[in-house]
Short mmCIF file of C-alpha atoms in Angstrom, two decimals:
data_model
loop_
_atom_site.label_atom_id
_atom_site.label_comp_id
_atom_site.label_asym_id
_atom_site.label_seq_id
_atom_site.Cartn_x
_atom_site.Cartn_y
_atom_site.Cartn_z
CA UNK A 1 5.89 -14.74 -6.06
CA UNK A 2 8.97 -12.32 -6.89
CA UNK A 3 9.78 -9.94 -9.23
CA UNK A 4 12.69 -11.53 -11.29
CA UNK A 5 13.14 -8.80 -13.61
CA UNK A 6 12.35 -4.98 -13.27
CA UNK A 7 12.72 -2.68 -16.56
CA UNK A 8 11.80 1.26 -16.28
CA UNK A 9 11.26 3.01 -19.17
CA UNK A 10 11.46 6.78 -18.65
CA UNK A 11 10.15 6.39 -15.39
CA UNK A 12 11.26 9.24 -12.94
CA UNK A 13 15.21 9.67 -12.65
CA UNK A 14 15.87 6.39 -15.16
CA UNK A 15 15.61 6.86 -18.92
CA UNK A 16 16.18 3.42 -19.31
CA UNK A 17 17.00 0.35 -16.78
CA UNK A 18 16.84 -3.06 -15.44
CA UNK A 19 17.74 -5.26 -12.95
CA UNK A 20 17.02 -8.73 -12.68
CA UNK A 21 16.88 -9.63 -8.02
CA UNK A 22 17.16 -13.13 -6.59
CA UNK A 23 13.94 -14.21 -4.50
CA UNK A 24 15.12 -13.13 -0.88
CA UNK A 25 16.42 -10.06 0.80
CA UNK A 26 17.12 -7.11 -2.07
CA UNK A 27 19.42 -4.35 -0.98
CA UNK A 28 19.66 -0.81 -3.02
CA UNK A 29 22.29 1.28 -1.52
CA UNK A 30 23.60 5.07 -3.09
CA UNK A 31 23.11 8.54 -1.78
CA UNK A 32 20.24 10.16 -1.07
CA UNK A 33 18.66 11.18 -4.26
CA UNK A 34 20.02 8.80 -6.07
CA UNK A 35 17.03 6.99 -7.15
CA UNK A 36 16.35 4.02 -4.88
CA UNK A 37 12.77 5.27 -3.84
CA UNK A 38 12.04 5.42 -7.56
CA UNK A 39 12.77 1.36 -8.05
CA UNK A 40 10.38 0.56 -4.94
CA UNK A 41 8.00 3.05 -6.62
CA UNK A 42 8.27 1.25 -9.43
CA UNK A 43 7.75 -2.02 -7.66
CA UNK A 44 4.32 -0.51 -6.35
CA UNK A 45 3.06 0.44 -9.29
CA UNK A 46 2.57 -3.84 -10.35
CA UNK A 47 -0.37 -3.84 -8.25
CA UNK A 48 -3.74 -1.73 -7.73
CA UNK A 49 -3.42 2.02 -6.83
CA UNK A 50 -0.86 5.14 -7.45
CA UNK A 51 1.97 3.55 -5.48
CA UNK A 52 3.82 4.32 -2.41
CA UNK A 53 3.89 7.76 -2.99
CA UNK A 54 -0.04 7.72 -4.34
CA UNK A 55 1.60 10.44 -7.08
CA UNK A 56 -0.10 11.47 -10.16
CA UNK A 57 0.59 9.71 -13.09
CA UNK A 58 2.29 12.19 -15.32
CA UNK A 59 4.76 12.84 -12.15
CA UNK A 60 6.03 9.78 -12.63
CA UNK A 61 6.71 10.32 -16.33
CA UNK A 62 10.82 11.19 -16.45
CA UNK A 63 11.74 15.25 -16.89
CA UNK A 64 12.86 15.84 -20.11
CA UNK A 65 11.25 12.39 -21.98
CA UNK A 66 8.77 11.94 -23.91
CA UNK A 67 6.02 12.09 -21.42
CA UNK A 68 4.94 8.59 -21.46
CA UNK A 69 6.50 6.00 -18.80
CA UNK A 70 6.80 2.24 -18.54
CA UNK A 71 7.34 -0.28 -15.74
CA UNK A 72 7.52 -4.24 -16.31
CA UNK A 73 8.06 -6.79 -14.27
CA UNK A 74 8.60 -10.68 -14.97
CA UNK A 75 7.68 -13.33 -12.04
CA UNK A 76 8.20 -16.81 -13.34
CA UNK A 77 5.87 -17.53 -16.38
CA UNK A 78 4.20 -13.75 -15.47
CA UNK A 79 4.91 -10.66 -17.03
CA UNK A 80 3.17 -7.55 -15.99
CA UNK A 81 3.61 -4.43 -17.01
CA UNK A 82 1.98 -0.96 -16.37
CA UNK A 83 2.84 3.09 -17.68
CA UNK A 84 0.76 5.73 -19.65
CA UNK A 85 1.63 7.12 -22.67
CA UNK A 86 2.49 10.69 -23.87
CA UNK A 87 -1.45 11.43 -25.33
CA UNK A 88 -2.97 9.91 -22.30
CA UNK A 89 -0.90 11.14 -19.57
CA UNK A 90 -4.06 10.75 -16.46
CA UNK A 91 -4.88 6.82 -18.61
CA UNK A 92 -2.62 4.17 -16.33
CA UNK A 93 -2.36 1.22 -19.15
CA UNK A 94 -2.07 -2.56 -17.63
CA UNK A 95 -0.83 -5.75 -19.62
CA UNK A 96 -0.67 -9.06 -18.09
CA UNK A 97 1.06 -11.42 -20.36
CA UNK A 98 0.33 -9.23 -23.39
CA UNK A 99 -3.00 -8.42 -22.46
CA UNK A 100 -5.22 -5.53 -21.60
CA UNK A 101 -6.05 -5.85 -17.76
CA UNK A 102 -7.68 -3.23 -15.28
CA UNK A 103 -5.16 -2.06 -12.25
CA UNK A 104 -7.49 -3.73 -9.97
CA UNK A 105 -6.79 -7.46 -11.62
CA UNK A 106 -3.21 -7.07 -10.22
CA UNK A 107 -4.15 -8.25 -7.03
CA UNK A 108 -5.22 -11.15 -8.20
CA UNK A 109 -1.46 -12.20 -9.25
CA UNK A 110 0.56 -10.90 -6.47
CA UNK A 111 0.52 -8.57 -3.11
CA UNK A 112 3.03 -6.06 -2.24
CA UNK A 113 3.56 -4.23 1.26
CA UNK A 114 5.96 -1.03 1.62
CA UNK A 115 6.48 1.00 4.49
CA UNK A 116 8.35 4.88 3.89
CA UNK A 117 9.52 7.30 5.92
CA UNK A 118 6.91 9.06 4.96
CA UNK A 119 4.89 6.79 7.31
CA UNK A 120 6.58 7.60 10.36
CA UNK A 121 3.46 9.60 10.79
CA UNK A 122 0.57 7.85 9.93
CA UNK A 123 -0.22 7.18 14.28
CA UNK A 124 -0.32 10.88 14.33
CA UNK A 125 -1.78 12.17 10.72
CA UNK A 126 -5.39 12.72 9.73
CA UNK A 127 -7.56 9.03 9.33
CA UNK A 128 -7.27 8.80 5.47
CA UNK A 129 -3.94 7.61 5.46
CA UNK A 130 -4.53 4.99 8.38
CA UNK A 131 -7.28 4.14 5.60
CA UNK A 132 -5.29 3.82 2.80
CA UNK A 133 -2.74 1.83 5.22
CA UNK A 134 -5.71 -0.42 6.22
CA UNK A 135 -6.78 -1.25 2.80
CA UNK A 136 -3.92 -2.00 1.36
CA UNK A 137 -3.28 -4.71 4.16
CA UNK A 138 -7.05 -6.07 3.37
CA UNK A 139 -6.55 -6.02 -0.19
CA UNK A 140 -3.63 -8.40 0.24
CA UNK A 141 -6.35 -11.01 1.53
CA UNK A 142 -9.03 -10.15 -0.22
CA UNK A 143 -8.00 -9.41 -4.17
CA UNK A 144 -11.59 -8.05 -4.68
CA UNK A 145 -11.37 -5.05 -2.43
CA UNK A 146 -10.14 -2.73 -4.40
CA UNK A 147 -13.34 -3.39 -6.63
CA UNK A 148 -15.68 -2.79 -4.54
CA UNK A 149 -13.82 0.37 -3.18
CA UNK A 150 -13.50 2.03 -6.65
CA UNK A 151 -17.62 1.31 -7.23
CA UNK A 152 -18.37 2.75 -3.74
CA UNK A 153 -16.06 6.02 -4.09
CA UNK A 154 -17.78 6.44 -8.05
CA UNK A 155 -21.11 5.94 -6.67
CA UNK A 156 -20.66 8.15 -3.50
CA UNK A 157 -19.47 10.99 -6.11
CA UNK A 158 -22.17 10.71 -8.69
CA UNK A 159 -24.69 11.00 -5.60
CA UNK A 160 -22.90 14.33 -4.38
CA UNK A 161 -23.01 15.78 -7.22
CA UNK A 162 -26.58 15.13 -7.58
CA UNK A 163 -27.59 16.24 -4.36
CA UNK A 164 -25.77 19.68 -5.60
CA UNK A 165 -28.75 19.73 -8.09
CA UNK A 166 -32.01 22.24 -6.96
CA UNK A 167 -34.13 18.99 -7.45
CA UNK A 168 -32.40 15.92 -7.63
CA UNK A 169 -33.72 12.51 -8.67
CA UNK A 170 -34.85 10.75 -6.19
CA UNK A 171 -35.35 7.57 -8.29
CA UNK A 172 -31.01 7.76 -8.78
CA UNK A 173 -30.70 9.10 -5.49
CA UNK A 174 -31.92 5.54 -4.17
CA UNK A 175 -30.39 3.69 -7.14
CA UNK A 176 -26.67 5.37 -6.18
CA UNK A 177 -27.54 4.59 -2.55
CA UNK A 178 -28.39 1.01 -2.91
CA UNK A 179 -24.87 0.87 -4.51
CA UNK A 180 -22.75 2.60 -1.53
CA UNK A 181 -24.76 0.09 0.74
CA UNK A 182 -23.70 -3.09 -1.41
CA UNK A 183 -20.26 -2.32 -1.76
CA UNK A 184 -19.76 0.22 1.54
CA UNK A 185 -20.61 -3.40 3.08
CA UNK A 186 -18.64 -5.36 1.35
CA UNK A 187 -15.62 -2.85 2.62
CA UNK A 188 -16.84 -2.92 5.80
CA UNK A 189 -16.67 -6.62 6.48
CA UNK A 190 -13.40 -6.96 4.58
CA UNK A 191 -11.87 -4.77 7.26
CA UNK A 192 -13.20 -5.84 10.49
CA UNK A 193 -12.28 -9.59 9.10
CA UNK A 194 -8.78 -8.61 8.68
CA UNK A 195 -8.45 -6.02 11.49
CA UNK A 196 -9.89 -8.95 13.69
CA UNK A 197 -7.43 -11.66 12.02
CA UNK A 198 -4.72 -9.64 12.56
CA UNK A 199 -5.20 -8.36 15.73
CA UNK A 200 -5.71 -11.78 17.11
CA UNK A 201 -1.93 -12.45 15.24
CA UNK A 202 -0.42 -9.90 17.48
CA UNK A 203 -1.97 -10.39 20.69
CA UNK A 204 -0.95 -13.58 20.83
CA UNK A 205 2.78 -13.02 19.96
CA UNK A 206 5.12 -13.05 22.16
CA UNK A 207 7.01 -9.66 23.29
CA UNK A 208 10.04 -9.08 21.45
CA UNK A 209 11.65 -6.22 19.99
CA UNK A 210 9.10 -4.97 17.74
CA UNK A 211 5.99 -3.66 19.41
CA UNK A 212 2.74 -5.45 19.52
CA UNK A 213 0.01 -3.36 18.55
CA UNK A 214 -3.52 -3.31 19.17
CA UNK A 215 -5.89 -2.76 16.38
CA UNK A 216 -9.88 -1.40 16.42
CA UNK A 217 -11.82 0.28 13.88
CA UNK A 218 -13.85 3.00 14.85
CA UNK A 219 -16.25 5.06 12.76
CA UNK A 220 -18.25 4.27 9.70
CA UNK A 221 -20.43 2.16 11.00
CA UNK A 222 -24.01 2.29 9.83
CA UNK A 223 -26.90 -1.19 10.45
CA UNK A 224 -28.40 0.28 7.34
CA UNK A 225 -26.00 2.09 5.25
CA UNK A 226 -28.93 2.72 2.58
CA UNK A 227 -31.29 3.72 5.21
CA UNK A 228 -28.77 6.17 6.53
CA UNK A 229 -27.87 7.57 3.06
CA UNK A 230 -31.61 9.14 2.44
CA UNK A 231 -32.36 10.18 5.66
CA UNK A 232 -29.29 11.85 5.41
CA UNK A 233 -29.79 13.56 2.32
CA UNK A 234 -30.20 17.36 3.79
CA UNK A 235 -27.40 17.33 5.75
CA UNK A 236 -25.04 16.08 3.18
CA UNK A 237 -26.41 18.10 0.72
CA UNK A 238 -25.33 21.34 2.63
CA UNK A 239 -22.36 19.97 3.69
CA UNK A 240 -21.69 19.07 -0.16
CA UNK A 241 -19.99 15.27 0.27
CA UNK A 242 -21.46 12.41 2.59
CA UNK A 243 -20.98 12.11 6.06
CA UNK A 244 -21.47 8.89 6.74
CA UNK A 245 -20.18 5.30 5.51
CA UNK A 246 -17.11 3.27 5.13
CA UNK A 247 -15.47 6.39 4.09
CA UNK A 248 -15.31 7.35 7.23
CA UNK A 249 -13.58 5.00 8.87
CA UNK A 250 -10.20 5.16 10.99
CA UNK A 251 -8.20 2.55 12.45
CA UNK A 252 -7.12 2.73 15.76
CA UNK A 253 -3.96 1.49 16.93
CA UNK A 254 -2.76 0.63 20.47
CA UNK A 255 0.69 0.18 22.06
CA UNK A 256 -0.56 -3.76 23.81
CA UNK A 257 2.92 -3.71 25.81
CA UNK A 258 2.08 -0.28 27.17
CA UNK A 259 -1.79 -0.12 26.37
CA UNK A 260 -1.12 3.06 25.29
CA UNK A 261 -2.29 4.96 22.05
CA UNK A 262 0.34 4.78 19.10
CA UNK A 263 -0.45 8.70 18.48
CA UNK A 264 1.38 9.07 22.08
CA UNK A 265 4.59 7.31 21.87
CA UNK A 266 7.45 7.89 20.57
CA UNK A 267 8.70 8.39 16.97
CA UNK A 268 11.32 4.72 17.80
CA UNK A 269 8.19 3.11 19.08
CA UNK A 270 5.27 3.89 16.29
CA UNK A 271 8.25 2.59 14.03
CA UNK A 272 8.61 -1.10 16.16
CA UNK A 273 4.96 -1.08 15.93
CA UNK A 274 4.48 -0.35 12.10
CA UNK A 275 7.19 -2.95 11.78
CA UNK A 276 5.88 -5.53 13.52
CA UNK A 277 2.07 -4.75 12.13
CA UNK A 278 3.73 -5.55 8.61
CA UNK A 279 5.06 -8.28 9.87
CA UNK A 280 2.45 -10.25 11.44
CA UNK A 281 0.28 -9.30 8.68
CA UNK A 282 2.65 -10.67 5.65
CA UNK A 283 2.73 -13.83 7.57
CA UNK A 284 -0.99 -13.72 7.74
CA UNK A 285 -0.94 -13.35 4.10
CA UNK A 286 1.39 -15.95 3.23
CA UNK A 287 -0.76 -18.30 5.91
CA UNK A 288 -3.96 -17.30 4.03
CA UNK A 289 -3.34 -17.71 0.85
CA UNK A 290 0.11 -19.48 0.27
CA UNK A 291 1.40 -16.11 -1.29
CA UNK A 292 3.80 -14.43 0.91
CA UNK A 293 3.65 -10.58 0.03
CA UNK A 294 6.85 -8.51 -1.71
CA UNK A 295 8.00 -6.46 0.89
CA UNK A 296 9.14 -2.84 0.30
CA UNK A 297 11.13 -1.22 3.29
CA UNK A 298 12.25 2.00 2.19
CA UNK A 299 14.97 3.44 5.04
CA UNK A 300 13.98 0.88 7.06
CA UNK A 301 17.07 0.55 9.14
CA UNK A 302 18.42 3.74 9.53
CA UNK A 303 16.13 4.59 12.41
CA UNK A 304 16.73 1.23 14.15
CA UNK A 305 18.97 0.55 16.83
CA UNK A 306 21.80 -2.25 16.22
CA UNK A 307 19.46 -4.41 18.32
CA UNK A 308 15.74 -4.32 16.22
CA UNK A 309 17.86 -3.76 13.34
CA UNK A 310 19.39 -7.38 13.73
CA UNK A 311 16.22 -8.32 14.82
CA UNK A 312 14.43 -7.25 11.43
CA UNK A 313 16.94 -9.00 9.32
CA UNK A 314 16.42 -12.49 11.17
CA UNK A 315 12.98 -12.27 11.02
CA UNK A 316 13.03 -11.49 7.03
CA UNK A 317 15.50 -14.10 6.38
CA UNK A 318 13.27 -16.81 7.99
CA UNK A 319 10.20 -16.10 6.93
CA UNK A 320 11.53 -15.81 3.19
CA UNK A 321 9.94 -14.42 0.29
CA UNK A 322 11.39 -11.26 -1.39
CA UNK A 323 12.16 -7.99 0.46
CA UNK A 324 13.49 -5.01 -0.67
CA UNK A 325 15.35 -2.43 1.44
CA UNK A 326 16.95 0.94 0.97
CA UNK A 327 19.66 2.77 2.82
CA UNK A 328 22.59 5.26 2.24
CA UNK A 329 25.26 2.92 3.91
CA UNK A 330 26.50 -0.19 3.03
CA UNK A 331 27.25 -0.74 6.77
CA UNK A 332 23.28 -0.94 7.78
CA UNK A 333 22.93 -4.18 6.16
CA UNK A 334 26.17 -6.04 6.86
CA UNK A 335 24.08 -8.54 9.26
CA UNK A 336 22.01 -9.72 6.48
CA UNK A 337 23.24 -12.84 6.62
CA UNK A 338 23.02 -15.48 3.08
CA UNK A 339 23.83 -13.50 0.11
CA UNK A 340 21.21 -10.90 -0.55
CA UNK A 341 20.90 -9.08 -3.84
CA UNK A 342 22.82 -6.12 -3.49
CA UNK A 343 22.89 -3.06 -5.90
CA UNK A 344 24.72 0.13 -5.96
CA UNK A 345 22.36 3.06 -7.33
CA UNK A 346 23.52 6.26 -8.80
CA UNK A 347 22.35 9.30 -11.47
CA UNK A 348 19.86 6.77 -12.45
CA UNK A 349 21.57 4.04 -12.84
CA UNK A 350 21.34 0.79 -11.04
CA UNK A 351 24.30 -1.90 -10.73
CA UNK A 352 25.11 -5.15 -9.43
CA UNK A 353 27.33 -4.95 -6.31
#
């Protein structure tokens, strides 16, 4: 699956524009500012969630427009598209082929990956982003996770609010906690299975020049996550959210070469190992399910030395499937190789090179 035509609509820096990629490597070069996060943004938003940037909706919307945005892609016989309009600016709309869809259905049509800068420091960071990281590699596998994750997070708020209450219900109260438990489990097994998948992918690669990392989960854990939930009620109820359950949960990631945590090396090395973690797991995914995932590497190879950098591009090129890359200079991508699709990005506007 790849996207063969992208049209914005009013969508951040682009009042209107299109561009229509080949199925391999996809290469947006311009200045910085220019706009080329925006198209991966874009890109983002054709499956579940905010997007690589996890913005609000109306930030998306362009200055100065109407207020309303729209992103469509076409792959194949497929045409998604997603955007809110002015009078609904917090309502994300979803049409696949013409049709009214939830966000969450998108999985079930295609997967998409991205790492940012802005991930550099996820090893070091507070768990939820490791969290959000984590998810978004199980929901690759499992199309029905980010279901179960938007019923647990709705039920986990109604029941926080209602502990809030002088005198609760207990009756809700169990009913609210019977539905954390179903789908807090659900989320739990999801991750170990794909923590566990993956982590025997990497440990049994070879060394090479993108770290091997070690993955665990820690936290979370609960042999009776309803149980848990009402003895728990007095403590969460002065604390004022839930201490306990799948929301809890942090993944813990190991340097295998050095068997050292990723929070303690250094900045070249968490990179190699975020790499390679996307890696392994897109070839996981394409194993899996016969679907290899759209890649989005924003500044990918600006931080890479001439040797991983190389590296990188011979490992996208064989394992095919689309990718698309960012950069400032033309020169970071002149060992490509093939004939990528290459566009020149400016003042929001996007053209074939």
């Amino acid at each position: 699956m790849h996207v063969d035509r992208l049209s914005l609509t009013d969508f951040r820096s682009y009042a209107d524009a299109s561009l229509s990629p080949g199925p391999g490597l996809v290469v947006l070069t311009g200045e910085n500012g220019a706009g080329k996060t925006n198209l991966l943004e874009a890109v983002s938003l054709l499956s579940p969630g905010r997007g690589l940037r996890g913005a609000s909706l109306s930030d998306m919307a362009r200055k100065g427009g109407p207020g309303g945005f729209a992103v469509a892609g076409r792959f194949g016989e497929i045409d998604i598209g997603t955007g809110i309009l002015a009078a609904a600016p917090d309502r994300r709309q979803v049409r696949i082929n013409g049709a009214p869809a939830s966000a969450n259905a998108l999985s079930e049509w295609l997967s998409i990956l991205w790492l940012t800068p802005a991930m550099d420091r996820l090893f070091t960071e507070g768990a939820s982003g490791r969290r959000r990281f984590l998810d978004r590699l199980v929901l690759a596998l499992r199309p029905d996770h980010a279901t179960h994750a938007a019923r647990y997070e709705a039920a986990m708020r109604a029941r926080n609010k209602l502990l809030a209450e002088e005198r609760p219900d207990a009756d809700w109260l169990t009913a609210l906690e019977a539905r954390m438990a179903e789908h807090g489990g659900a989320l739990a097994e999801a991750r170990a299975a794909t923590v566990d998948a993956l982590g025997d992918r990497l440990a049994a690669a070879p060394e090479g020049p993108f770290a091997r990392a070690g993955l665990a989960l820690e936290g979370g854990e609960a042999d009776d996550l309803a149980a848990a939930l009402v003895m728990a009620r007095t403590r969460d109820a002065g604390a004022g959210r839930t201490l306990a359950g799948p929301h809890r949960t942090d993944l813990v990631v190991t340097h295998l070469g050095k068997d050292q945590p990723a929070a303690l090396c250094s900045t070249g090395e968490q990179k190699a190992l975020l790499i390679g973690l996307v890696l392994a797991h897109a070839d996981l995914v394409a194993e899996r399910s016969g679907r290899r995932p759209i890649l989005l590497l924003d500044e990918v190879a600006a931080h890479l030395d001439p040797l991983r950098r190389r590296a990188l591009f011979k490992r996208l090129g064989a394992a095919g499937g689309q990718v698309w890359m960012t950069g400032t200079e033309c020169a970071l991508f002149a060992e490509t190789g093939g004939s990528p699709s290459w566009f020149e990005v400016s003042d929001g506007r996007v053209e074939r090179r």
